[in-house]
mmCIF file of N, CA, C and O in Angstrom:
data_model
loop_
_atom_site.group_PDB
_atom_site.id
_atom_site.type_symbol
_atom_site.label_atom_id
_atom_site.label_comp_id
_atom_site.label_asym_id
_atom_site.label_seq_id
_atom_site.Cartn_x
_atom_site.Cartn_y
_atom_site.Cartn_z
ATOM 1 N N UNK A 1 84.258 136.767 109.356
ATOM 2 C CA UNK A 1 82.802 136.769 109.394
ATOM 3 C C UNK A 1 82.347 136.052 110.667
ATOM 4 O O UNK A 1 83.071 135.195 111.173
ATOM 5 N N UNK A 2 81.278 136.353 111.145
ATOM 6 C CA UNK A 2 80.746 135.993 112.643
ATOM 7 C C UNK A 2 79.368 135.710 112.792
ATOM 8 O O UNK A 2 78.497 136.580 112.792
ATOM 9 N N UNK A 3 79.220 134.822 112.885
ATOM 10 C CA UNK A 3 77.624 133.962 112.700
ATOM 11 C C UNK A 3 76.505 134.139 114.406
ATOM 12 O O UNK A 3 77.247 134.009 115.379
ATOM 13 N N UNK A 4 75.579 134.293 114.661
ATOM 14 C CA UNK A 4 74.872 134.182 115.459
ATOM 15 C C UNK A 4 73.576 134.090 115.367
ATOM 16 O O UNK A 4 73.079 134.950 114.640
ATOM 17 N N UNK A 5 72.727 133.224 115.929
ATOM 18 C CA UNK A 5 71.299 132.447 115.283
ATOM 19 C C UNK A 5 70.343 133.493 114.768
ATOM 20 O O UNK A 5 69.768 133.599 113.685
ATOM 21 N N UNK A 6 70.342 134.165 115.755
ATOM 22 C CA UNK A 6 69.238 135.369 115.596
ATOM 23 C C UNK A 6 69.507 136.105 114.349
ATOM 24 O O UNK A 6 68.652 136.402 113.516
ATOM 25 N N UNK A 7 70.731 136.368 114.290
ATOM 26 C CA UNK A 7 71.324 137.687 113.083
ATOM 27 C C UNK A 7 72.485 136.653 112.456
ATOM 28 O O UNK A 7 73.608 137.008 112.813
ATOM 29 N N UNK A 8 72.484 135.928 111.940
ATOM 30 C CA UNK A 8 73.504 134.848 111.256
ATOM 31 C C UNK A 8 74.746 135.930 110.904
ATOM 32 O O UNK A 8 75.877 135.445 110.884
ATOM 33 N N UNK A 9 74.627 137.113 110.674
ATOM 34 C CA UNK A 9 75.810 137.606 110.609
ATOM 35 C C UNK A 9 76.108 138.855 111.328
ATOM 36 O O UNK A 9 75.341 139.814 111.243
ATOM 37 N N UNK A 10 77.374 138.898 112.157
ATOM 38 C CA UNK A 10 76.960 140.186 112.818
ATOM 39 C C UNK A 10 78.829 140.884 112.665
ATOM 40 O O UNK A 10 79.915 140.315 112.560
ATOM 41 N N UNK A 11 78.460 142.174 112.720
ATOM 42 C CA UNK A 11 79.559 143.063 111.989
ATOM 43 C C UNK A 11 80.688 143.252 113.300
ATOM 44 O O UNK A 11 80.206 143.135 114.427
ATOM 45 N N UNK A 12 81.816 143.471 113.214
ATOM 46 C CA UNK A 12 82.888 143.795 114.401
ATOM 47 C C UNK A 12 82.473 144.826 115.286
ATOM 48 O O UNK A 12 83.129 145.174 116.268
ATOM 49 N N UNK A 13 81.508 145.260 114.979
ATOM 50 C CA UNK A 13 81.245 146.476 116.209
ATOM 51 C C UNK A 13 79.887 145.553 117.249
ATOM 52 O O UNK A 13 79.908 145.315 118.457
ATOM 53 N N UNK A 14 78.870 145.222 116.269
ATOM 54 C CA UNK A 14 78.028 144.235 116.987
ATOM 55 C C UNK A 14 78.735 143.601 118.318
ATOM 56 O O UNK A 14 78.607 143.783 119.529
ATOM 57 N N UNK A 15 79.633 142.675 117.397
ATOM 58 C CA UNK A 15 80.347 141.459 118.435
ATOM 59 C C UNK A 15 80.569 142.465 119.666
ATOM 60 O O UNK A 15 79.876 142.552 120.680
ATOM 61 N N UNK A 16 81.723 143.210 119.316
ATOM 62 C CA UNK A 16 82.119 144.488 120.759
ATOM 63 C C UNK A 16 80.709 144.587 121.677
ATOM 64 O O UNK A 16 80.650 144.257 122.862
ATOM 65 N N UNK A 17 79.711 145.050 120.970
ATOM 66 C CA UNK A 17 78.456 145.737 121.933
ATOM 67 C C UNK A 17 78.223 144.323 122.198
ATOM 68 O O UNK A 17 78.286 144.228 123.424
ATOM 69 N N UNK A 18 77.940 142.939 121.599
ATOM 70 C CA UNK A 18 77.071 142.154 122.445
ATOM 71 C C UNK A 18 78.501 141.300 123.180
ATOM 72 O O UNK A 18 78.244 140.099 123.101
ATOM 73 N N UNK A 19 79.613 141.465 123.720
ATOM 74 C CA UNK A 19 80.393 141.081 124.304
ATOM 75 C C UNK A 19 80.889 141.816 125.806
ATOM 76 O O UNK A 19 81.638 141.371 126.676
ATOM 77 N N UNK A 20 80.178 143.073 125.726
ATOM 78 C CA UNK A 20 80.059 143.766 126.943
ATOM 79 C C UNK A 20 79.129 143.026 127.903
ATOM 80 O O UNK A 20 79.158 143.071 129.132
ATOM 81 N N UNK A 21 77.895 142.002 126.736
ATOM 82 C CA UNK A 21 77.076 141.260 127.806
ATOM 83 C C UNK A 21 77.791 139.853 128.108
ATOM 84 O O UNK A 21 79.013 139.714 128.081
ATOM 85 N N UNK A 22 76.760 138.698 128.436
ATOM 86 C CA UNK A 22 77.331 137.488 128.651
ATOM 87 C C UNK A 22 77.555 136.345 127.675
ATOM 88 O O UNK A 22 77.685 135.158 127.975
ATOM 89 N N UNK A 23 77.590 137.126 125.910
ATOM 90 C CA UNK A 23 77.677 136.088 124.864
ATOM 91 C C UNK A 23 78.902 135.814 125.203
ATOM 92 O O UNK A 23 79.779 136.498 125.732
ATOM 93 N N UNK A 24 78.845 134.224 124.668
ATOM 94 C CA UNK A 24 80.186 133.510 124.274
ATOM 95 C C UNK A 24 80.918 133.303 123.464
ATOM 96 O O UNK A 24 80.938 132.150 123.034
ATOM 97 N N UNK A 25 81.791 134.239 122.916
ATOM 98 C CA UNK A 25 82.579 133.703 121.699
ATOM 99 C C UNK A 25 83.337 132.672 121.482
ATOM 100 O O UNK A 25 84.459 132.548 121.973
ATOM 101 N N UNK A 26 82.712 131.731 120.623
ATOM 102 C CA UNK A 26 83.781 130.463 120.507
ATOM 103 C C UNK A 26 84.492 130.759 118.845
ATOM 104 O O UNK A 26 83.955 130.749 117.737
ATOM 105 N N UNK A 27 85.817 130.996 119.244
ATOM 106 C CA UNK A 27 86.584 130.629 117.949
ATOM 107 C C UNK A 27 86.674 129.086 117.225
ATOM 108 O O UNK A 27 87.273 128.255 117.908
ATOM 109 N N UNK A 28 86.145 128.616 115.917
ATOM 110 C CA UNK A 28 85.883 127.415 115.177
ATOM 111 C C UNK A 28 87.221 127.564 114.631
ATOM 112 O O UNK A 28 87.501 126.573 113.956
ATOM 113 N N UNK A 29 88.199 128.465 114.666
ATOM 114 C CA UNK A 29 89.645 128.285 113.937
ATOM 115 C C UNK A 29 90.697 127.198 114.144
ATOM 116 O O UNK A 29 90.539 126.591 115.203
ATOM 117 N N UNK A 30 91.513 126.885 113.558
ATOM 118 C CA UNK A 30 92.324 125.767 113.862
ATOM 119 C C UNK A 30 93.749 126.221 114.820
ATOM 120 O O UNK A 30 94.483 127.136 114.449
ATOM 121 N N UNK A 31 93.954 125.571 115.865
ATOM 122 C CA UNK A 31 95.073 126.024 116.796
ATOM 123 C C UNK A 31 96.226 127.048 115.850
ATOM 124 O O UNK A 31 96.505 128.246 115.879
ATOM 125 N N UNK A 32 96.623 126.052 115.158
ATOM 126 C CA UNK A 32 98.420 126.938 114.162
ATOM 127 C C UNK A 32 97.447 128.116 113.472
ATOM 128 O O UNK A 32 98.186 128.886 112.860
ATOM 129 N N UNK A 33 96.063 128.516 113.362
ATOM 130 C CA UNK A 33 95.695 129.634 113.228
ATOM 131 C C UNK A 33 95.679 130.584 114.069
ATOM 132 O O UNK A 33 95.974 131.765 113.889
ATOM 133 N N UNK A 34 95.219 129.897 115.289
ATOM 134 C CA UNK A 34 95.352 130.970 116.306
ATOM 135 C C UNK A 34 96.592 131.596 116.625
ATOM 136 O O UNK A 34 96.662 132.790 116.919
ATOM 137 N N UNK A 35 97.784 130.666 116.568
ATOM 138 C CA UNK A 35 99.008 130.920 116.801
ATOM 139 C C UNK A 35 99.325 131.892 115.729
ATOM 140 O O UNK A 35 100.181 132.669 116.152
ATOM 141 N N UNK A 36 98.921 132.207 114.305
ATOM 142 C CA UNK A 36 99.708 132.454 113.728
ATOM 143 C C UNK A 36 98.800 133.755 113.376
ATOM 144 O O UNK A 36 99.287 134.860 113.615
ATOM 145 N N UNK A 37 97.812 133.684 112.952
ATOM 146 C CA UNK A 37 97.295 135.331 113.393
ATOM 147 C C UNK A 37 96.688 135.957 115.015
ATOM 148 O O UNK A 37 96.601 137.106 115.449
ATOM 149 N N UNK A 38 96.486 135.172 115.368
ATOM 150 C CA UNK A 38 96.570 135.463 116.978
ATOM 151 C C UNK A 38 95.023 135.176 117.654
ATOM 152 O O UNK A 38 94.107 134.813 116.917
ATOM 153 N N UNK A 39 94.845 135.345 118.924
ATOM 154 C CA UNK A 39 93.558 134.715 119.529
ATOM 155 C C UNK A 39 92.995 136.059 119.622
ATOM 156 O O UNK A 39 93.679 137.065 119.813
ATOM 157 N N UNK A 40 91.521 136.044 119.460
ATOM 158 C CA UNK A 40 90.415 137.093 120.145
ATOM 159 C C UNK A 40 90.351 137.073 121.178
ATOM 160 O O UNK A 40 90.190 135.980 121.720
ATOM 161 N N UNK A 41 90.444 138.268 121.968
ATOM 162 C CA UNK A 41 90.005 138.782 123.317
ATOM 163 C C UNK A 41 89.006 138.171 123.774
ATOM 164 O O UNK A 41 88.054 138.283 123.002
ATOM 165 N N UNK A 42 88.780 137.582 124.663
ATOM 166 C CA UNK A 42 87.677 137.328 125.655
ATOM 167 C C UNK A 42 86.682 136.263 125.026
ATOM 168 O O UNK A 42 85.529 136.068 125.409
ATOM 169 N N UNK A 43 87.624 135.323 123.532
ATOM 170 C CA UNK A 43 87.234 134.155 122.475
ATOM 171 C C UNK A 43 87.617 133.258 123.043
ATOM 172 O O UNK A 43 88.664 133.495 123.646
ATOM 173 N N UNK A 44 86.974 131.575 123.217
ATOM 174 C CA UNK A 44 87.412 130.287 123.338
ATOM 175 C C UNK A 44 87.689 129.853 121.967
ATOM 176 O O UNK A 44 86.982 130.154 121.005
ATOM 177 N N UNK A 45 88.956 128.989 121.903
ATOM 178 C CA UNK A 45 88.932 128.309 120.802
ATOM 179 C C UNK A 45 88.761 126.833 120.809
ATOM 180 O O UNK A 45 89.453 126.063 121.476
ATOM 181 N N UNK A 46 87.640 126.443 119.898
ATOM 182 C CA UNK A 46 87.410 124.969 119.516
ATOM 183 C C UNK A 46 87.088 124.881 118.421
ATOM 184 O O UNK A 46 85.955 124.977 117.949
ATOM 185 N N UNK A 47 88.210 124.660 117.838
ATOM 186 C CA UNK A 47 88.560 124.123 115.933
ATOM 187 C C UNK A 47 87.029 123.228 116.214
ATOM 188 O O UNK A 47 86.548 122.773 117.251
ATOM 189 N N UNK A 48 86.565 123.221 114.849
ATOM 190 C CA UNK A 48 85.510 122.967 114.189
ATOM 191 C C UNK A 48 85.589 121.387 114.170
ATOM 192 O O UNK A 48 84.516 120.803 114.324
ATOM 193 N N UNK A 49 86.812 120.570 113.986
ATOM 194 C CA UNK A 49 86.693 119.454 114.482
ATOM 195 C C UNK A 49 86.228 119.208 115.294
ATOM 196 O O UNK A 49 85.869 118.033 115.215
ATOM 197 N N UNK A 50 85.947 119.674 116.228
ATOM 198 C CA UNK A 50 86.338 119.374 117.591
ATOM 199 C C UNK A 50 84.655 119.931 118.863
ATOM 200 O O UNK A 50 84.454 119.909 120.078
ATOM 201 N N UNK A 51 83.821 120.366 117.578
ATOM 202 C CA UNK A 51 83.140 121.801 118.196
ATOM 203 C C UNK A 51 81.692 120.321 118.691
ATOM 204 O O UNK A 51 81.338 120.038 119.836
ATOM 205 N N UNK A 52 81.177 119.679 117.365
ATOM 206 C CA UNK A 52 79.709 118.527 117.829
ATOM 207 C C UNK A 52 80.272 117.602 119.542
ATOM 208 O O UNK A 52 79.485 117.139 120.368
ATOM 209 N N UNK A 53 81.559 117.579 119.622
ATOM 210 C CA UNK A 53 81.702 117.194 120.569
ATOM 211 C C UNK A 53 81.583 117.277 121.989
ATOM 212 O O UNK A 53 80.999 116.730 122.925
ATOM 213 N N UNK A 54 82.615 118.454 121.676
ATOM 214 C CA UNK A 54 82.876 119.902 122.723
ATOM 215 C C UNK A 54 81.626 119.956 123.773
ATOM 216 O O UNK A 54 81.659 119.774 124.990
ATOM 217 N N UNK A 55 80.301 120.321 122.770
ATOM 218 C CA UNK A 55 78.917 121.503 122.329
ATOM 219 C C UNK A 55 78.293 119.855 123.793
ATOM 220 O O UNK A 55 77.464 120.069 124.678
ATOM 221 N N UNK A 56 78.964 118.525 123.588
ATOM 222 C CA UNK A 56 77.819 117.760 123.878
ATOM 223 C C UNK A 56 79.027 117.026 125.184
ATOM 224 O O UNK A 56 78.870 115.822 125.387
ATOM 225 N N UNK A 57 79.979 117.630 125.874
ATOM 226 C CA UNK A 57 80.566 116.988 126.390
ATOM 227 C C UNK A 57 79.792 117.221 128.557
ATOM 228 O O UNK A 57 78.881 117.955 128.941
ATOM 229 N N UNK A 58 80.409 116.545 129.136
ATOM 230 C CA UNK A 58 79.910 117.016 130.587
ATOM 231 C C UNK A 58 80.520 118.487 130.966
ATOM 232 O O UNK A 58 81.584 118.989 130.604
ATOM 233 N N UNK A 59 79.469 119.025 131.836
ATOM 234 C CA UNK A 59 80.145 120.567 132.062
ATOM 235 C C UNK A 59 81.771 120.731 132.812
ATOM 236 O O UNK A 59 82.661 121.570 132.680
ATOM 237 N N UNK A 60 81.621 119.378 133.714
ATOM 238 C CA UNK A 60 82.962 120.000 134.470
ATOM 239 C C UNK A 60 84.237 119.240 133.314
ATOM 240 O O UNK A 60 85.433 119.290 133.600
ATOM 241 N N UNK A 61 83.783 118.645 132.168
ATOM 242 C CA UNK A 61 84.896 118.236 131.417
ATOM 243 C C UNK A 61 85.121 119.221 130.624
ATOM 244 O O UNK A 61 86.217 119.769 130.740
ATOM 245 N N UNK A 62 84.034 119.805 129.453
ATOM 246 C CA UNK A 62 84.295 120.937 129.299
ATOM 247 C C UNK A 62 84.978 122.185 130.150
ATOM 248 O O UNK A 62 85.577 122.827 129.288
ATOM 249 N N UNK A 63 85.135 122.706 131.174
ATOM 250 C CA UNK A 63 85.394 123.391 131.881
ATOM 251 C C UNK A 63 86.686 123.309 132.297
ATOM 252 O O UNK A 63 87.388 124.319 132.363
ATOM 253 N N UNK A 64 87.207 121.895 132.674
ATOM 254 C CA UNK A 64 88.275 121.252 132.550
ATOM 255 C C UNK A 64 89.487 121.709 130.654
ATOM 256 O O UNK A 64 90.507 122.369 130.459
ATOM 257 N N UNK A 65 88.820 121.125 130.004
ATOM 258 C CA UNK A 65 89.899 121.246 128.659
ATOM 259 C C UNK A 65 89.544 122.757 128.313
ATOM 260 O O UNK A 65 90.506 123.521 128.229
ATOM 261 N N UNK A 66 88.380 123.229 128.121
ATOM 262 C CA UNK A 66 88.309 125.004 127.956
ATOM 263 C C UNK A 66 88.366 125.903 128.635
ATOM 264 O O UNK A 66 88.322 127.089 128.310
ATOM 265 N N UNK A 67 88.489 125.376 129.822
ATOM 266 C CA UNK A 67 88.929 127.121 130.948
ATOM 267 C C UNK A 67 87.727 127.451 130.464
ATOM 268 O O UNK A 67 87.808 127.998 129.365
ATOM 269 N N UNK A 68 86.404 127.292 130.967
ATOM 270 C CA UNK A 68 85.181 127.787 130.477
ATOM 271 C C UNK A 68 83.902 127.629 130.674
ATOM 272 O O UNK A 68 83.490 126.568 130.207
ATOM 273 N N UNK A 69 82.878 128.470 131.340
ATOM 274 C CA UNK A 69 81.786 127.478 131.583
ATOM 275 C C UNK A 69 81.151 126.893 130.425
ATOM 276 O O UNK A 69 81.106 127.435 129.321
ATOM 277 N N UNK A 70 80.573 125.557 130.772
ATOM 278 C CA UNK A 70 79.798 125.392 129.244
ATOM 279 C C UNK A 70 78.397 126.092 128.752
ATOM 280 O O UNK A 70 77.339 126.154 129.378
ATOM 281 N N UNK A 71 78.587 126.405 127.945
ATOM 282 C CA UNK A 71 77.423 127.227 127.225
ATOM 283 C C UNK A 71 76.190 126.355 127.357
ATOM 284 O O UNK A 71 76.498 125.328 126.751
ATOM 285 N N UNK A 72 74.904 126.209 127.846
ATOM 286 C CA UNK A 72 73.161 126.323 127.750
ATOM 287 C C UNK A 72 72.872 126.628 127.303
ATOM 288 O O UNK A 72 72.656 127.835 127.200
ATOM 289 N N UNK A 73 72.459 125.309 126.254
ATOM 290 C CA UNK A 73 71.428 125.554 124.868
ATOM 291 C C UNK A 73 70.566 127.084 125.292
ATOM 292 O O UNK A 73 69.839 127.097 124.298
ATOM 293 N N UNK A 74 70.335 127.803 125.733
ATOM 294 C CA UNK A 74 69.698 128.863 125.497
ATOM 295 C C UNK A 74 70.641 130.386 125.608
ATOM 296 O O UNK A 74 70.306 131.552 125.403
ATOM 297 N N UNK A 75 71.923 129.779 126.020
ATOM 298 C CA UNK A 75 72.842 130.894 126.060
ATOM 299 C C UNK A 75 73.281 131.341 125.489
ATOM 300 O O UNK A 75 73.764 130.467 124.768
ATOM 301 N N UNK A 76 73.844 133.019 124.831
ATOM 302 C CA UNK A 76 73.919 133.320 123.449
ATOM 303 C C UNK A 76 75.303 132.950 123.683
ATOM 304 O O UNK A 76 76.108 133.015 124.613
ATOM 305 N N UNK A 77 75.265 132.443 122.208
ATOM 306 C CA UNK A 77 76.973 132.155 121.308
ATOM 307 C C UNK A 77 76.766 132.820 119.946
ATOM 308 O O UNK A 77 75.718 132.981 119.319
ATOM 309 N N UNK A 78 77.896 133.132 119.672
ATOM 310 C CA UNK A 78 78.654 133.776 118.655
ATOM 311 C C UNK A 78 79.968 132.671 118.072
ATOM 312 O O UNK A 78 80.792 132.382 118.939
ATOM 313 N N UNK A 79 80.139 132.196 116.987
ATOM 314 C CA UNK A 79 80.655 131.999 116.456
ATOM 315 C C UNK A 79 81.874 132.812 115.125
ATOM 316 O O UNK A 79 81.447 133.550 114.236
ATOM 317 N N UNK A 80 83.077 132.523 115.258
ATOM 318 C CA UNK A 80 83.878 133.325 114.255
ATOM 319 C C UNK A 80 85.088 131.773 114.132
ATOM 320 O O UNK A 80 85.394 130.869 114.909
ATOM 321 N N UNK A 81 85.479 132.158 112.691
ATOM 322 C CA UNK A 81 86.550 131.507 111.804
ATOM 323 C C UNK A 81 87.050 133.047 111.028
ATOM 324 O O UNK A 81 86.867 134.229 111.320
ATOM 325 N N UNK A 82 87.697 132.405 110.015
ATOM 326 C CA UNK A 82 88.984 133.661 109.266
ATOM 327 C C UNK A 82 87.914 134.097 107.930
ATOM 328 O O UNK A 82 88.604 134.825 107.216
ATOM 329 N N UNK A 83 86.838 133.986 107.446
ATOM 330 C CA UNK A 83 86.015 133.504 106.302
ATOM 331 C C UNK A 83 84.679 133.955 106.523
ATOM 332 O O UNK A 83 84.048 134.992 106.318
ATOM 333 N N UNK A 84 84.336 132.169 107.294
ATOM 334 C CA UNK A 84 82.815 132.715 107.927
ATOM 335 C C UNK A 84 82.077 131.300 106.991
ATOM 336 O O UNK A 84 80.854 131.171 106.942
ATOM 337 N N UNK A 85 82.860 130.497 106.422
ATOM 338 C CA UNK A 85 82.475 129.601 106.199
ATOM 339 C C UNK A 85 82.018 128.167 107.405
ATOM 340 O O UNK A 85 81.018 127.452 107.474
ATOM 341 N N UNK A 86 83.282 128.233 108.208
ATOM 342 C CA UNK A 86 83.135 127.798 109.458
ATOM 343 C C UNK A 86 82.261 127.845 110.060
ATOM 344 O O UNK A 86 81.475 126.954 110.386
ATOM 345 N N UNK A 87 82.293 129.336 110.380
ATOM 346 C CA UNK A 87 81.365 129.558 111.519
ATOM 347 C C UNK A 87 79.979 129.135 111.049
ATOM 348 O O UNK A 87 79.236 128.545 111.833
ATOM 349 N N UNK A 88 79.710 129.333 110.159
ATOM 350 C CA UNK A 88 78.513 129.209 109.564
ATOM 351 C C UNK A 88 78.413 127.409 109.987
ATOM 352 O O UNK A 88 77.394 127.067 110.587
ATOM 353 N N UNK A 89 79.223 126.574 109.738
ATOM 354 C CA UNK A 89 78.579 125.322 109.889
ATOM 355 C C UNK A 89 78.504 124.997 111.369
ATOM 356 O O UNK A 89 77.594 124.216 111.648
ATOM 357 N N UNK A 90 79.230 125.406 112.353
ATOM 358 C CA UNK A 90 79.492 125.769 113.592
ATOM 359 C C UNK A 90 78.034 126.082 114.221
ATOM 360 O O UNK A 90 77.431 125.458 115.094
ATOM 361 N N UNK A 91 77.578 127.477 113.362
ATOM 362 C CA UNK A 91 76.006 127.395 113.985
ATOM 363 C C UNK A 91 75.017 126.229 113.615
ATOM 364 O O UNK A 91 74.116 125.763 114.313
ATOM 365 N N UNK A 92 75.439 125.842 112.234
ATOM 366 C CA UNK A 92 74.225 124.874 111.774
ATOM 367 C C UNK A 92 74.385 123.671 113.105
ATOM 368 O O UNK A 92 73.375 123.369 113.740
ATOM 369 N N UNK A 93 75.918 122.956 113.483
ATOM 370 C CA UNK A 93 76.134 121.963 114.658
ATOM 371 C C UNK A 93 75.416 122.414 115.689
ATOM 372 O O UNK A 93 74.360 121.857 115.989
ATOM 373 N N UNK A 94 75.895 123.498 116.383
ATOM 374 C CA UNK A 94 74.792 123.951 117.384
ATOM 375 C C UNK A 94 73.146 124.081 117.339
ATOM 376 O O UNK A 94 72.320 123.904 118.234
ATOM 377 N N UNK A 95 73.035 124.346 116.370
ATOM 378 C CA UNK A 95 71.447 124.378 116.160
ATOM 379 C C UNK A 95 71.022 122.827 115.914
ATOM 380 O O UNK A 95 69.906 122.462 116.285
ATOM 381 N N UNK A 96 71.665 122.169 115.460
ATOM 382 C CA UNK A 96 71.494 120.680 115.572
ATOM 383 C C UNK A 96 71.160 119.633 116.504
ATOM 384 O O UNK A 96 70.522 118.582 116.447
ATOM 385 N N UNK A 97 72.076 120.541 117.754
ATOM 386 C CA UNK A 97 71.874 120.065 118.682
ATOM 387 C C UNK A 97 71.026 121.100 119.908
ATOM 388 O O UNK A 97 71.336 121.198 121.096
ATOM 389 N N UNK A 98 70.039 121.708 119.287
ATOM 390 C CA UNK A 98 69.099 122.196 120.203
ATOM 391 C C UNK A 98 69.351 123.486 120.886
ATOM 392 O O UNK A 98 68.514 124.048 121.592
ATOM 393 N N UNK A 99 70.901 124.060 120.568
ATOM 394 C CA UNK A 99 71.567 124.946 121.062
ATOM 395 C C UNK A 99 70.347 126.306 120.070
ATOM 396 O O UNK A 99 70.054 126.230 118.877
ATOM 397 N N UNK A 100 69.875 127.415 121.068
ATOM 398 C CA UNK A 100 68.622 128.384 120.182
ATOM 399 C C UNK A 100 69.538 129.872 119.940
ATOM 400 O O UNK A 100 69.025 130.824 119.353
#
């Protein structure tokens, strides 16, 4: 399941069409998940531990540990876990912190 503010849930074909643009998929899964069913194409992963931090760290540190630019509170993100329980709290953190 795959969470995004506007449409809190959006279906595997969605993600495809809005990934042709400049959304960001951040995977909320836990590393030995990724390893063990495998990583999404063109997905960052930051386990859900790890995400209120991440979301609030400096850009070139972020950029540094994620191979990634950091996402602007106004930049679309997409969130996914194995469930959708995750992701779901993943958006509530981001929206917490001002991320729209």
């Amino acid at each position: 399941s795959l969470c995004a503010a506007a449409e809190p849930n959006v279906s595997y074909q969605e993600l495809k069409d809005l990934k042709k643009g400049n959304v960001l998929h951040i995977d909320v899964r836990e590393r030995w998940e990724i390893d063990k069913f495998g990583k999404i194409p063109k997905s960052i992963n930051i386990p859900l531990g790890e995400l209120m931090e991440a979301l609030q760290m400096d850009p070139t540190e972020f950029k540094e540990q994620y191979k990634q630019k950091m996402p602007s509170k106004s930049d679309p993100v997409v969130f996914s876990c194995l469930a959708g329980t995750r992701s779901k709290q993943a958006l509530g953190f981001a929206m917490s912190l001002g991320f729209s």
